[in-house]
PDB file of C-alpha atoms in Angstrom:
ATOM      1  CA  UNK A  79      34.580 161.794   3.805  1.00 67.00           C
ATOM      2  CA  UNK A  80      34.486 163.997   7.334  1.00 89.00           C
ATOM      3  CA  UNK A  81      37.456 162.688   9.034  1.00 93.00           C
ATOM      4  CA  UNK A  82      37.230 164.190  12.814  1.00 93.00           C
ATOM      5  CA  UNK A  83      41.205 164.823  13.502  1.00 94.00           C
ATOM      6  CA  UNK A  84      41.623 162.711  16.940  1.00 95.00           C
ATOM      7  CA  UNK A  85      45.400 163.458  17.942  1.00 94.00           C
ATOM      8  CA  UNK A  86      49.087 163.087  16.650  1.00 93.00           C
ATOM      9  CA  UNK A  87      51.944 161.390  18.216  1.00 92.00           C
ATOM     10  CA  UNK A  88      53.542 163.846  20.587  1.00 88.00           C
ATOM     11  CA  UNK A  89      56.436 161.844  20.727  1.00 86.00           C
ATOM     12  CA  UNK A  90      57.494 162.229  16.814  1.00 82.00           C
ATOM     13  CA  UNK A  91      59.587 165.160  15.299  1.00 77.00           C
ATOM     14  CA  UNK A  92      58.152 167.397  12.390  1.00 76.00           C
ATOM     15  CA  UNK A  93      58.973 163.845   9.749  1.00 78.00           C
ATOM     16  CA  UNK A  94      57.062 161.664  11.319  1.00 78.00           C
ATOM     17  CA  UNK A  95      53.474 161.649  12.120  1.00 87.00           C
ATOM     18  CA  UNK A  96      51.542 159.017  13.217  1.00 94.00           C
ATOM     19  CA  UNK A  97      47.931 160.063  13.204  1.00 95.00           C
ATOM     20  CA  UNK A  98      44.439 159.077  14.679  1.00 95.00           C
ATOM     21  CA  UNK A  99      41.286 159.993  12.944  1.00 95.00           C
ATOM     22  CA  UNK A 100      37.921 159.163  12.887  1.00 94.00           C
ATOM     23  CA  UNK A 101      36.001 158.781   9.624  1.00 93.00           C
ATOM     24  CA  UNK A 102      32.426 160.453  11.165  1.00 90.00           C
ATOM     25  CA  UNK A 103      30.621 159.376   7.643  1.00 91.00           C
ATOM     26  CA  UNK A 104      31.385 155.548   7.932  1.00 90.00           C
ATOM     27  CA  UNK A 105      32.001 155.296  11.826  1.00 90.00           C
ATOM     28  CA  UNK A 106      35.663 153.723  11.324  1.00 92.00           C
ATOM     29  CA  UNK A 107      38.815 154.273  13.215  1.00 94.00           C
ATOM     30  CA  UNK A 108      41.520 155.771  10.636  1.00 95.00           C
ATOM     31  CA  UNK A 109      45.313 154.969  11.415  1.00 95.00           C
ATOM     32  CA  UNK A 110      48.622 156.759   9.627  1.00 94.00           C
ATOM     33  CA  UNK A 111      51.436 155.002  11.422  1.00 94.00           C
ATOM     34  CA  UNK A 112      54.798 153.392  10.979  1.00 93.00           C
ATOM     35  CA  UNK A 113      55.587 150.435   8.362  1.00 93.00           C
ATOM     36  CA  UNK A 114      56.242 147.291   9.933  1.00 93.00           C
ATOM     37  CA  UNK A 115      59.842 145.867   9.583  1.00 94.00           C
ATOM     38  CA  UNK A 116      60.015 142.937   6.843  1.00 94.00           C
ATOM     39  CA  UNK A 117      60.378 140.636   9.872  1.00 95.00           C
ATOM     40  CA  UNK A 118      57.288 142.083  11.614  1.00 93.00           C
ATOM     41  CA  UNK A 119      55.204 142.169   8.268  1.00 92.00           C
ATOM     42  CA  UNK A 120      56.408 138.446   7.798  1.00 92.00           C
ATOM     43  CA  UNK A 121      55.181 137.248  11.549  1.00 91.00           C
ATOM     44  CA  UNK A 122      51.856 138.639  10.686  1.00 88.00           C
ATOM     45  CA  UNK A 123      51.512 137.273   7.485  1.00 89.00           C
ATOM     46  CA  UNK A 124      52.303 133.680   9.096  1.00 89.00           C
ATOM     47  CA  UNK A 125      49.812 134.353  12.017  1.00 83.00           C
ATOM     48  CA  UNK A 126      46.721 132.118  11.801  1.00 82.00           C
ATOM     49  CA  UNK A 127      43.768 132.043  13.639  1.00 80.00           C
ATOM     50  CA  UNK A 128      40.355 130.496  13.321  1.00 84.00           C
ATOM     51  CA  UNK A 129      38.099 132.630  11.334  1.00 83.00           C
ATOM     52  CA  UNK A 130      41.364 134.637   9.572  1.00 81.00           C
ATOM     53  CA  UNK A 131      42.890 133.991   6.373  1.00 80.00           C
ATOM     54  CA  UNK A 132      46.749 133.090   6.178  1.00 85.00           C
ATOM     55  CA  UNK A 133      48.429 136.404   5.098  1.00 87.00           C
ATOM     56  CA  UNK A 134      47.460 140.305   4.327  1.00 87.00           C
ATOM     57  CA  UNK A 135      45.103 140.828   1.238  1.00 87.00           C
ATOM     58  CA  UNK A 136      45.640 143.276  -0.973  1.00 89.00           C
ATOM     59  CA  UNK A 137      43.291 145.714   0.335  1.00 91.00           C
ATOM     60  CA  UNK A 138      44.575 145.931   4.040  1.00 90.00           C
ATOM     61  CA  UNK A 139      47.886 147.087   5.513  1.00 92.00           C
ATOM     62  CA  UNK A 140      50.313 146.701   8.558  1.00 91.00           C
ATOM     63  CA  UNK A 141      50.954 149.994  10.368  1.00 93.00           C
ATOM     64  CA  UNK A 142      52.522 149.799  14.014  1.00 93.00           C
ATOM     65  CA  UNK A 143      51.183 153.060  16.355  1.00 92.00           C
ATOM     66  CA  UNK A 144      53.190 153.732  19.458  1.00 92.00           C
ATOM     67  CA  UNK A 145      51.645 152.783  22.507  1.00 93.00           C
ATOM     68  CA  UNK A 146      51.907 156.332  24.137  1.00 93.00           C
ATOM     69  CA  UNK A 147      48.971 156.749  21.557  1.00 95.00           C
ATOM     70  CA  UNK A 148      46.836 154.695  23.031  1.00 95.00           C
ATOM     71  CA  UNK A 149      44.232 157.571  25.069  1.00 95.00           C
ATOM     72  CA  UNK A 150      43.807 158.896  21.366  1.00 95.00           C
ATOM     73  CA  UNK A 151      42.778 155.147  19.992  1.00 95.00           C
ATOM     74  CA  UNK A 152      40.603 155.087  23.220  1.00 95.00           C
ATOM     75  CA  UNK A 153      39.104 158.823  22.360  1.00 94.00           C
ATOM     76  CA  UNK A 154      38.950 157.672  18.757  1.00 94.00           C
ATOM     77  CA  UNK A 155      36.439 154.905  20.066  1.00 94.00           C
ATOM     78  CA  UNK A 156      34.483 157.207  22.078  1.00 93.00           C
ATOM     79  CA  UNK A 157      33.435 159.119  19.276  1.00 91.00           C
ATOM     80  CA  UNK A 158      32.770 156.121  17.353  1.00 90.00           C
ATOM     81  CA  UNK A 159      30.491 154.715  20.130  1.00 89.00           C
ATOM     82  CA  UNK A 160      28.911 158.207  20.372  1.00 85.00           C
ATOM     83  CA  UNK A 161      28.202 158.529  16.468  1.00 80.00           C
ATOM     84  CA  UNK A 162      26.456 155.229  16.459  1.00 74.00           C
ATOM     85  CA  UNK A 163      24.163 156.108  19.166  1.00 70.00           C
ATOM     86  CA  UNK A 164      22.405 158.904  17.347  1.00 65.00           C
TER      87      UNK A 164
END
């Protein structure tokens, strides 16, 4: 795995870190951020859509990212977009 470091939150002290990355080999967004509260976690679990299952499998997580972050999401896509061109 090449993960391509994107940018950290500036707005967290030295024990908290969430984290953008991109994952250059597989062209996918990677995301280290905050647990969800139990009620959060249970809203999403309850949200239904067309097309999306009822609940969270196994295999995928909640994580809530600050919104400040939101340039390095936006850079993170960029070099996503960018990768897949070549």
């Amino acid at each position: 795995m090449a993960l391509q470091f994107i940018g950290i939150d500036p707005g967290t002290g030295d024990d908290e870190s969430p984290t953008v990355w991109v994952d250059q080999e597989s062209n996918e967004l990677v995301f280290q951020g905050w647990k969800p509260s139990p009620e959060l976690e249970a809203e999403c679990t309850a949200f239904e859509v067309p097309g999306h299952a009822k609940g969270i499998p196994d295999h995928e997580a909640v994580i809530r990212i600050p919104a400040r972050m939101a340039h390095m999401i936006r850079e993170a896509c960029d070099a996503v977009e960018r990768s897949s061109l070549r």
